[in-house]
Amino acid sequence: MDYPISSRAASLAPSLTLAISAKAKELRAAGEDVIGFGAGEPDFDTPQHIKDAAAQALADGFTKYTPSSGIPELRQAVADKFQKDYGVEYEPSQVIVNCGGKHSCFNVIYATCEAGDEVIIPAPYWLSYPEMAKLAGAKPVILETTDATEFKVTPEQLREAITPNTKLFILNSPSNPTGSVYTADEIRALGDVCVEKGVLIMSDDIYEKLIYDGAEFTSVTGFSEDHLAHTIIVHGLAKAYSMTGWRIGFLAAPKPIAQAINALQSHSTSNATSFAQKGAVAALNGPQDHLNDWLAKFDERRRYAAEQLNAMPGISCINSKGAFYLFPNIAETGLKSAEFCERLLEQAKVAAVPGVAFGADNNFRISYATSMENIQTGMARLEEFCKSL
Ligand SMILES: *Cc1c(COP(=O)(O)O)cnc(C)c1O
């Protein structure tokens, strides 16, 4: 039979980061000793009190549908979080709980964009953003950046890219895949352009808490009522609480947008998993001290890996101050990123994600969300590999 595949679905390529992790797992299952730098998730376990809260919810029979936008106590906890961490006021009705931060992004783009619209996305970008824009029928407009500006777009670049069709500007600081963190001045300047031009900002703050070297997270919502009114925050628990498999994300939006997303979600996924939401309440309202330990470990690995990478022939690497990624430049090796990573996996048994997946073919992504021991072994192999080129 000639199976129908919609042009929407046919236009998508499966997520390359997930594919690399799968390939590394496969090799490992076949007995190969592969060092994985591909992971997009922390290597730590979810803190115990969060697991306990979800287990208790299950034991209590909290296993039925919840309101589609999330249980009231979680929406309140999210509003409290933004009050405490960003200094901005949201009513719980402006908060929607989604099935992961990825789902939050999808809902925002799908509820605000349609055919003929343009979505401005700085590259290197999280690989799902352009695909989500295309699913909504909109056109991704990519703004190129390089190591020279720490992979940050300038307000001039943004201003030039805005047309009457621009609906959304996507901001992701700290960034996946580069780890770059925008300063407060930089965020404000980008926000000013969007306010002046009437463009919505989707601020993906999933790495908010993962910052090093004294860098600080800044939310564009905090600068003025205008900035707040032009912004939708997407966020979640996956990264800072190591809850990737729980599928809990959330967003905070101006009321009309929150209402539209509420309707969209009520006809698609309905609520995020009931007992996972109870765990999420414990995560947001409970102790946060696990982060001190995680941040110290991430930071130690980050410094070590950046130092090692910069000593390798053909490689240069900015010591990015956020998330758990480094994004080394390999232009001097003369290889494009896909060939570099393929050969790295085959010859040196090190898995990393080629930059081409993120719109940057001179770089590759290293995740240091793995043990120091793995990083040491992996860096030694990478160095041998670079010397062999
Ligand atoms: C991990 C990640 C998310 C959200 O992931 P979920 O597992 O869906 O919560 C969102 N944005 C970026 C840039 C990410 O790296």
XYZ file of N, CA and C in Angstrom, residues 66-300:
705
model
N -5.969 15.262 35.398
C -5.966 16.510 36.169
C -6.457 17.597 35.214
N -6.669 18.823 35.706
C -6.965 19.894 34.752
C -5.885 19.896 33.663
N -6.310 20.167 32.455
C -5.406 20.024 31.322
C -4.164 20.906 31.450
N -4.289 22.066 32.056
C -3.140 22.976 32.179
C -2.318 22.740 33.438
N -2.657 21.709 34.211
C -1.865 21.385 35.390
C -2.645 21.552 36.675
N -2.185 20.893 37.743
C -2.869 21.002 39.030
C -2.620 22.400 39.606
N -3.622 22.952 40.295
C -3.483 24.327 40.806
C -2.228 24.524 41.655
N -1.881 23.542 42.500
C -0.731 23.783 43.382
C 0.572 23.856 42.596
N 0.653 23.168 41.456
C 1.872 23.269 40.644
C 1.912 24.600 39.887
N 0.769 25.027 39.373
C 0.745 26.320 38.667
C 1.079 27.452 39.634
N 0.614 27.298 40.876
C 0.960 28.288 41.903
C 2.457 28.224 42.214
N 3.003 27.016 42.317
C 4.430 26.869 42.628
C 5.287 27.487 41.522
N 4.842 27.351 40.278
C 5.582 27.943 39.152
C 5.499 29.468 39.229
N 4.298 29.987 39.492
C 4.144 31.446 39.625
C 5.031 31.954 40.766
N 5.079 31.214 41.870
C 5.935 31.600 43.011
C 7.403 31.601 42.609
N 7.786 30.617 41.832
C 9.176 30.521 41.374
C 9.560 31.769 40.565
N 8.684 32.169 39.653
C 9.017 33.329 38.825
C 9.007 34.614 39.650
N 8.157 34.638 40.669
C 8.156 35.790 41.568
C 9.499 35.855 42.299
N 9.921 34.725 42.824
C 11.149 34.670 43.633
C 12.398 34.846 42.777
N 12.485 34.129 41.659
C 13.726 34.109 40.879
C 13.814 35.230 39.848
N 12.689 35.681 39.316
C 12.709 36.705 38.260
C 12.167 38.045 38.753
N 11.490 38.010 39.892
C 10.891 39.248 40.389
C 9.705 39.715 39.574
N 9.007 38.788 38.896
C 7.833 39.198 38.119
C 6.595 38.444 38.593
N 5.448 39.102 38.414
C 4.185 38.539 38.902
C 3.414 37.878 37.769
N 3.099 36.627 37.938
C 2.168 35.948 37.040
C 1.017 35.411 37.873
N -0.187 35.488 37.339
C -1.296 34.772 37.974
C -1.168 33.310 37.576
N -1.592 32.392 38.471
C -1.509 30.974 38.102
C -2.209 30.673 36.775
N -3.215 31.464 36.407
C -3.918 31.213 35.138
C -3.021 31.497 33.932
N -1.910 32.210 34.140
C -0.981 32.488 33.040
C 0.075 31.395 32.908
N 0.033 30.443 33.827
C 1.011 29.355 33.831
C 0.362 28.100 33.271
N 1.051 27.426 32.353
C 0.539 26.151 31.839
C 1.618 25.095 32.026
N 1.209 23.966 32.581
C 2.137 22.842 32.765
C 2.034 21.938 31.542
N 3.199 21.607 30.966
C 3.218 20.828 29.724
C 3.986 19.515 29.906
N 3.963 18.699 28.870
C 4.631 17.388 28.930
C 6.103 17.538 28.539
N 6.859 18.278 29.324
C 8.268 18.557 29.030
C 8.439 19.945 28.441
N 9.643 20.472 28.610
C 9.939 21.801 28.063
C 9.853 21.820 26.546
N 10.150 20.702 25.931
C 10.038 20.622 24.472
C 8.592 20.843 24.038
N 7.687 20.254 24.794
C 6.260 20.425 24.526
C 5.831 21.880 24.773
N 6.423 22.509 25.790
C 6.123 23.925 26.036
C 6.498 24.746 24.811
N 7.707 24.506 24.275
C 8.156 25.245 23.086
C 7.204 25.003 21.920
N 6.860 23.753 21.716
C 5.973 23.409 20.607
C 4.649 24.156 20.722
N 4.065 24.122 21.919
C 2.771 24.790 22.129
C 2.857 26.288 21.852
N 3.939 26.903 22.313
C 4.088 28.348 22.107
C 4.147 28.665 20.622
N 4.993 27.933 19.903
C 5.163 28.208 18.472
C 3.880 27.889 17.713
N 3.266 26.778 18.061
C 2.053 26.342 17.357
C 0.869 27.276 17.629
N 0.847 27.836 18.825
C -0.295 28.697 19.179
C -0.119 30.133 18.689
N 1.104 30.503 18.304
C 1.310 31.906 17.909
C 1.642 32.083 16.422
N 2.099 31.039 15.752
C 2.612 31.192 14.379
C 1.805 30.390 13.375
N 1.761 30.910 12.148
C 1.073 30.182 11.079
C 1.748 30.484 9.745
N 1.164 29.964 8.674
C 1.744 30.136 7.337
C 1.972 31.618 7.047
N 3.134 31.924 6.507
C 3.455 33.310 6.176
C 4.231 34.020 7.272
N 4.210 33.457 8.481
C 4.927 34.078 9.596
C 6.408 33.680 9.578
N 7.213 34.517 10.222
C 8.639 34.218 10.350
C 9.020 34.117 11.822
N 9.888 33.135 12.110
C 10.392 32.941 13.459
C 11.905 33.132 13.417
N 12.410 34.089 14.176
C 13.846 34.380 14.157
C 14.560 33.507 15.183
N 15.528 32.750 14.694
C 16.234 31.773 15.531
C 17.742 31.981 15.389
N 18.427 32.381 16.454
C 19.884 32.492 16.376
C 20.519 31.103 16.241
N 21.515 30.996 15.371
C 22.287 29.748 15.262
C 23.625 29.958 15.950
N 24.218 28.944 16.568
C 23.713 27.579 16.700
C 22.455 27.520 17.575
N 21.507 26.687 17.128
C 20.207 26.620 17.793
C 19.938 25.205 18.291
N 19.040 25.126 19.258
C 18.510 23.815 19.668
C 17.754 23.255 18.476
N 18.072 22.048 18.083
C 17.654 21.586 16.767
C 16.145 21.457 16.577
N 15.378 21.462 17.637
C 13.924 21.331 17.472
C 13.242 22.644 17.073
N 13.858 23.799 17.377
C 13.161 25.072 17.101
C 12.759 25.231 15.626
N 13.712 25.068 14.680
C 13.313 25.284 13.286
C 12.261 24.278 12.829
N 12.369 23.043 13.304
C 11.388 22.024 12.902
C 10.008 22.380 13.438
N 9.949 22.890 14.655
C 8.662 23.287 15.242
C 8.052 24.447 14.454
N 8.902 25.409 14.052
C 8.402 26.538 13.262
C 7.797 26.008 11.963
N 8.511 25.086 11.326
C 8.023 24.541 10.057
C 6.711 23.783 10.258
N 6.601 23.045 11.364
C 5.353 22.317 11.643
C 4.170 23.280 11.742
N 4.450 24.472 12.250
C 3.378 25.466 12.366
C 3.134 26.172 11.037
N 3.914 25.815 10.010
C 3.758 26.445 8.699
C 4.598 27.694 8.545
N 5.307 28.085 9.607
C 6.077 29.334 9.577
C 7.481 29.090 9.024
N 8.161 30.197 8.722
C 9.495 30.094 8.131
C 10.552 30.415 9.186
N 11.473 29.486 9.457
C 12.571 29.819 10.369
C 13.538 30.782 9.681
N 13.853 31.869 10.354
C 14.854 32.819 9.836
C 16.065 32.706 10.751
N 17.152 32.172 10.199
C 18.313 31.831 11.027
C 19.314 32.984 11.059
N 19.735 33.387 12.250
C 20.769 34.416 12.400
C 22.083 33.736 12.760
N 23.075 33.859 11.869
C 24.348 33.181 12.089
C 25.173 33.902 13.153
N 25.825 33.124 14.002
C 26.816 33.678 14.933
C 28.014 32.744 14.950
N 29.144 33.224 15.446
C 30.340 32.379 15.514
C 30.979 32.483 16.896
N 32.074 31.740 17.065
C 32.843 31.788 18.304
C 33.267 33.220 18.637
N 33.499 34.011 17.585
C 34.048 35.355 17.781
C 33.150 36.226 18.660
N 31.824 36.009 18.608
C 30.917 36.772 19.481
C 30.348 35.872 20.577
N 31.087 34.816 20.898
C 30.590 33.816 21.866
C 29.228 33.304 21.447
N 29.014 33.225 20.151
C 27.757 32.693 19.604
C 26.537 33.498 20.022
N 26.709 34.802 20.213
C 25.545 35.625 20.584
C 25.152 36.526 19.426
N 23.843 36.722 19.249
C 23.389 37.678 18.233
C 23.426 39.082 18.814
N 23.610 40.053 17.926
C 23.614 41.448 18.355
C 22.236 42.059 18.086
N 21.921 43.151 18.789
C 20.643 43.831 18.542
C 20.538 44.295 17.093
N 21.675 44.685 16.492
C 21.658 45.136 15.084
C 21.230 43.986 14.167
N 21.824 42.816 14.433
C 21.476 41.624 13.641
C 19.983 41.330 13.743
N 19.465 41.410 14.972
C 18.050 41.114 15.200
C 17.179 42.136 14.475
N 17.521 43.410 14.628
C 16.729 44.481 14.015
C 16.646 44.303 12.500
N 17.788 43.967 11.900
C 17.833 43.803 10.451
C 16.973 42.640 9.967
N 16.838 41.633 10.821
C 16.123 40.420 10.403
C 14.609 40.556 10.541
N 14.174 41.551 11.316
C 12.735 41.687 11.569
C 12.026 42.256 10.343
N 10.941 41.603 9.941
C 10.106 42.079 8.827
C 8.676 42.194 9.359
N 7.758 42.708 8.545
C 6.358 42.752 9.008
C 5.800 41.358 9.315
N 6.455 40.310 8.807
C 5.956 38.950 9.051
C 6.529 38.292 10.304
N 7.472 38.967 10.955
C 8.108 38.350 12.120
C 7.122 38.228 13.277
N 6.976 37.009 13.799
C 6.080 36.803 14.937
C 6.844 36.593 16.229
N 7.964 35.860 16.111
C 8.595 35.348 17.322
C 10.108 35.435 17.182
N 10.757 35.810 18.280
C 12.225 35.733 18.366
C 12.538 34.743 19.479
N 13.364 33.751 19.184
C 13.658 32.725 20.187
C 14.994 33.007 20.855
N 14.939 33.132 22.167
C 16.122 33.428 22.968
C 16.363 32.227 23.879
N 17.610 31.747 23.935
C 17.916 30.576 24.761
C 19.259 30.807 25.447
N 19.183 31.304 26.679
C 20.388 31.618 27.446
C 20.213 31.121 28.873
N 21.126 30.291 29.407
C 22.240 29.622 28.749
C 21.763 28.747 27.586
N 22.666 28.592 26.614
C 22.279 27.979 25.348
C 22.652 26.510 25.237
N 21.758 25.772 24.641
C 22.068 24.468 24.084
C 22.099 24.691 22.571
N 23.202 24.520 21.867
C 24.361 23.696 22.196
C 25.614 24.430 22.654
N 25.635 25.766 22.728
C 26.932 26.437 22.911
C 27.324 26.642 24.368
N 26.352 26.649 25.283
C 26.638 26.960 26.676
C 26.784 28.455 26.934
N 26.628 29.286 25.895
C 26.799 30.737 26.067
C 25.706 31.334 26.946
N 26.106 32.349 27.702
C 25.164 33.061 28.566
C 25.186 34.543 28.175
N 24.056 35.092 27.834
C 23.969 36.521 27.526
C 24.054 37.325 28.825
N 24.707 38.488 28.763
C 24.747 39.373 29.930
C 23.423 40.122 30.031
N 23.205 40.760 31.173
C 21.974 41.523 31.378
C 21.832 42.619 30.319
N 22.925 43.311 30.025
C 22.866 44.393 29.015
C 22.484 43.844 27.649
N 23.056 42.702 27.318
C 22.763 42.101 26.009
C 21.300 41.689 25.908
N 20.789 41.078 26.984
C 19.385 40.647 26.991
C 18.469 41.859 26.875
N 18.810 42.888 27.624
C 17.969 44.094 27.607
C 17.919 44.688 26.204
N 19.090 44.759 25.549
C 19.155 45.362 24.213
C 18.309 44.558 23.212
N 18.367 43.239 23.312
C 17.556 42.410 22.408
C 16.066 42.600 22.723
N 15.763 42.646 24.018
C 14.377 42.860 24.436
C 13.845 44.205 23.953
N 14.690 45.238 24.027
C 14.279 46.575 23.571
C 13.866 46.551 22.101
N 14.651 45.850 21.281
C 14.339 45.777 19.849
C 12.967 45.118 19.658
N 12.727 44.029 20.389
C 11.455 43.310 20.242
C 10.276 44.163 20.694
N 10.458 44.884 21.796
C 9.375 45.752 22.284
C 9.097 46.838 21.253
N 10.167 47.462 20.753
C 9.997 48.551 19.772
C 9.276 48.052 18.518
N 9.630 46.842 18.076
C 9.098 46.325 16.809
C 7.824 45.499 16.995
N 7.411 45.292 18.232
C 6.200 44.511 18.461
C 6.361 43.034 18.151
N 7.544 42.496 18.453
C 7.813 41.073 18.201
C 7.799 40.331 19.533
N 7.165 39.163 19.547
C 7.137 38.345 20.764
C 8.467 37.633 20.961
N 8.869 37.485 22.220
C 10.073 36.728 22.546
C 9.652 35.410 23.174
N 10.162 34.307 22.674
C 10.034 33.052 23.414
C 11.366 32.816 24.094
N 11.383 32.941 25.409
C 12.621 32.805 26.167
C 12.671 31.405 26.778
N 13.573 30.591 26.252
C 13.716 29.213 26.729
C 14.768 29.207 27.832
N 14.286 29.148 29.074
C 15.154 29.325 30.242
C 15.478 28.013 30.945
N 15.416 26.919 30.214
C 15.559 25.601 30.836
C 16.888 25.438 31.584
N 17.940 26.175 31.165
C 19.250 26.054 31.832
C 19.501 27.174 32.837
N 18.448 27.854 33.234
C 18.588 28.998 34.146
C 19.567 28.766 35.298
N 19.461 27.628 35.947
C 20.225 27.405 37.187
C 21.634 26.884 36.938
N 21.941 26.520 35.692
C 23.239 25.897 35.426
C 24.202 26.935 34.853
N 24.840 27.687 35.752
C 25.694 28.815 35.382
C 26.949 28.809 36.252
N 28.095 29.170 35.636
C 29.386 29.077 36.335
C 30.178 30.371 36.198
N 31.318 30.413 36.904
C 32.261 31.532 36.743
C 31.654 32.867 37.145
N 30.668 32.852 38.019
C 30.076 34.116 38.453
C 29.160 34.766 37.432
N 28.915 34.098 36.303
C 27.960 34.659 35.340
C 26.572 34.633 35.979
N 25.686 35.510 35.497
C 24.359 35.549 36.095
C 23.279 35.380 35.048
N 22.238 34.683 35.444
C 21.079 34.543 34.564
C 20.255 35.826 34.609
N 19.810 36.278 33.457
C 18.912 37.434 33.407
C 17.668 37.067 32.617
N 16.510 37.358 33.170
C 15.273 37.178 32.412
C 14.864 38.506 31.796
N 14.525 38.466 30.521
C 14.107 39.685 29.824
C 12.808 40.244 30.413
N 12.050 39.395 31.120
C 10.771 39.838 31.684
C 10.946 40.912 32.747
N 12.146 40.954 33.359
C 12.328 41.818 34.521
C 12.556 43.286 34.209
N 12.782 43.658 32.945
C 13.205 45.033 32.647
C 12.069 46.052 32.699
N 10.884 45.657 32.253
C 9.750 46.597 32.306
C 8.463 45.823 32.044
N 7.342 46.477 32.286
C 6.042 45.859 31.981
C 5.942 45.529 30.495
N 6.553 46.394 29.661
C 6.549 46.149 28.216
C 7.314 44.885 27.865
N 8.483 44.740 28.494
C 9.269 43.530 28.218
C 8.479 42.288 28.648
N 7.876 42.388 29.822
C 7.080 41.264 30.335
C 5.944 40.924 29.362
N 5.285 41.967 28.855
C 4.126 41.765 27.982
C 4.518 41.200 26.619
N 5.798 41.303 26.259
C 6.251 40.793 24.963
C 6.920 39.427 25.076
N 6.856 38.817 26.262
C 7.642 37.600 26.476
C 6.788 36.412 26.897
N 7.152 35.254 26.383
C 6.626 33.989 26.885
C 7.835 33.221 27.410
N 7.761 32.807 28.664
C 8.850 32.009 29.238
C 8.530 30.542 29.054
N 9.496 29.776 28.544
C 9.356 28.324 28.605
C 10.453 27.790 29.507
N 10.093 26.804 30.274
C 10.992 26.335 31.332
C 10.585 24.902 31.671
N 11.310 24.305 32.616
C 10.941 22.955 33.017
C 11.908 22.422 34.055
N 11.708 21.170 34.416
C 12.473 20.590 35.511
C 13.567 19.636 35.036
N 13.601 19.377 33.733
C 14.468 18.318 33.210
C 15.928 18.501 33.614
N 16.444 19.714 33.479
C 17.882 19.892 33.592
C 18.342 20.164 35.030
N 17.695 21.068 35.732
C 18.174 21.446 37.063
C 17.772 20.439 38.146
N 16.830 19.547 37.835
C 16.417 18.538 38.820
C 16.655 17.125 38.297
N 17.322 17.060 37.154
C 17.571 15.767 36.524
C 16.281 14.949 36.427
N 15.306 15.518 35.753
C 13.993 14.881 35.625
C 13.595 14.755 34.157
N 14.558 14.442 33.301
C 14.275 14.388 31.864
C 13.160 13.403 31.516
N 13.147 12.252 32.200
C 12.158 11.238 31.862
C 10.777 11.500 32.449
N 10.672 12.486 33.320
C 9.395 12.756 33.969
C 8.415 13.485 33.048
N 8.981 14.193 32.086
C 8.201 14.973 31.126
C 7.335 16.044 31.803
N 8.003 16.945 32.483
C 7.314 18.095 33.058
C 8.013 19.374 32.591
N 7.287 20.185 31.862
C 7.754 21.516 31.499
C 6.649 22.498 31.842
N 6.975 23.783 31.769
C 5.909 24.758 32.003
C 6.226 26.043 31.268
N 5.203 26.866 31.118
C 5.384 28.152 30.468
C 4.579 29.196 31.201
N 4.982 30.441 31.037
C 4.223 31.574 31.580
C 4.080 32.582 30.454
N 2.857 33.033 30.234
C 2.579 33.835 29.041
C 1.549 34.917 29.338
N 1.516 35.969 28.516
C 0.401 36.927 28.582
C -0.929 36.173 28.459
N -1.970 36.689 29.113
C -3.227 35.935 29.242
C -3.809 35.379 27.942
N -3.912 36.200 26.877
C -4.548 35.644 25.661
C -3.767 34.452 25.103
N -2.456 34.505 25.238
C -1.642 33.392 24.726
C -1.803 32.170 25.619
N -1.821 32.386 26.932
C -2.024 31.262 27.860
C -3.373 30.593 27.572
N -4.393 31.404 27.292
C -5.714 30.829 26.995
C -5.683 29.986 25.723
N -5.002 30.505 24.708
C -4.930 29.771 23.433
C -4.183 28.452 23.627
N -3.113 28.490 24.406
C -2.335 27.265 24.614
C -3.123 26.269 25.462
N -3.872 26.793 26.417
C -4.739 25.945 27.227
C -5.691 25.151 26.321
N -6.299 25.848 25.351
C -7.234 25.174 24.440
C -6.495 24.154 23.575
N -5.342 24.565 23.043
C -4.549 23.668 22.192
C -4.193 22.387 22.949
N -3.726 22.562 24.171
C -3.297 21.398 24.945
C -4.480 20.515 25.331
N -5.643 21.139 25.564
C -6.814 20.352 25.978
C -7.292 19.433 24.852
N -6.898 19.744 23.600
C -7.287 18.886 22.474
C -6.134 18.047 21.937
N -4.989 18.127 22.586
C -3.866 17.323 22.084
C -3.396 16.354 23.151
N -2.547 16.800 24.076
C -2.031 15.852 25.084
C -2.890 15.769 26.328
N -3.728 16.769 26.598
C -4.322 16.969 27.928
C -3.215 17.149 28.950
N -3.466 16.750 30.203
C -2.514 17.094 31.260
C -1.215 16.302 31.190
N -0.157 16.914 31.748
C 1.075 16.169 32.015
C 0.753 15.122 33.091
N 1.530 14.064 33.157
C 1.278 12.924 34.060
C 0.970 13.371 35.493
N -0.146 12.867 36.020
C -0.661 13.367 37.300
C 0.359 13.266 38.436
N 0.922 12.060 38.660
C 1.820 11.914 39.816
C 3.166 12.586 39.582
N 3.563 12.743 38.302
C 4.787 13.501 38.010
C 4.593 14.968 38.408
N 3.360 15.472 38.264
C 3.094 16.857 38.688
C 3.283 17.011 40.194
N 2.911 15.979 40.957
C 3.114 16.047 42.421
C 4.605 16.072 42.738
N 5.380 15.289 41.991
C 6.835 15.340 42.155
C 7.364 16.727 41.815
N 6.778 17.344 40.798
C 7.221 18.669 40.367
C 6.972 19.720 41.454
N 5.847 19.587 42.161
C 5.573 20.513 43.257
C 6.661 20.382 44.319
N 7.035 19.131 44.623
C 8.096 18.902 45.622
C 9.421 19.484 45.126
N 9.677 19.360 43.833
C 10.931 19.893 43.276
C 10.985 21.410 43.463
N 9.901 22.091 43.099
C 9.924 23.559 43.141
C 9.845 24.108 44.563
N 9.056 23.456 45.401
C 8.845 23.998 46.749
C 9.809 23.435 47.791
N 10.497 22.356 47.457
C 11.375 21.698 48.426
C 12.768 22.287 48.441
N 13.691 21.607 49.173
C 15.078 22.089 49.253
C 15.748 22.089 47.884
N 16.649 23.045 47.677
C 17.327 23.182 46.381
C 18.822 22.849 46.511
N 19.227 22.300 47.664
C 20.677 22.193 47.901
C 21.400 21.165 47.039
N 20.667 20.253 46.377
C 21.354 19.328 45.465
C 22.155 20.094 44.414
N 21.676 21.311 44.105
C 22.302 22.083 43.023
C 23.744 22.478 43.342
N 24.034 22.757 44.612
C 25.405 23.152 44.968
C 26.388 22.079 44.556
N 26.048 20.857 44.879
C 26.916 19.724 44.572
C 27.010 19.525 43.048
N 25.884 19.568 42.375
C 25.882 19.355 40.919
C 26.683 20.440 40.208
N 26.460 21.691 40.635
C 27.155 22.799 39.972
C 28.662 22.698 40.174
N 29.081 22.288 41.380
C 30.521 22.149 41.632
C 31.103 21.080 40.717
N 30.388 19.979 40.552
C 30.875 18.892 39.697
C 30.901 19.331 38.230
N 29.801 19.912 37.773
C 29.749 20.381 36.376
C 30.894 21.359 36.107
N 31.112 22.258 37.055
C 32.116 23.302 36.847
C 33.518 22.708 36.743
N 33.814 21.759 37.604
C 35.131 21.118 37.570
C 35.350 20.425 36.220
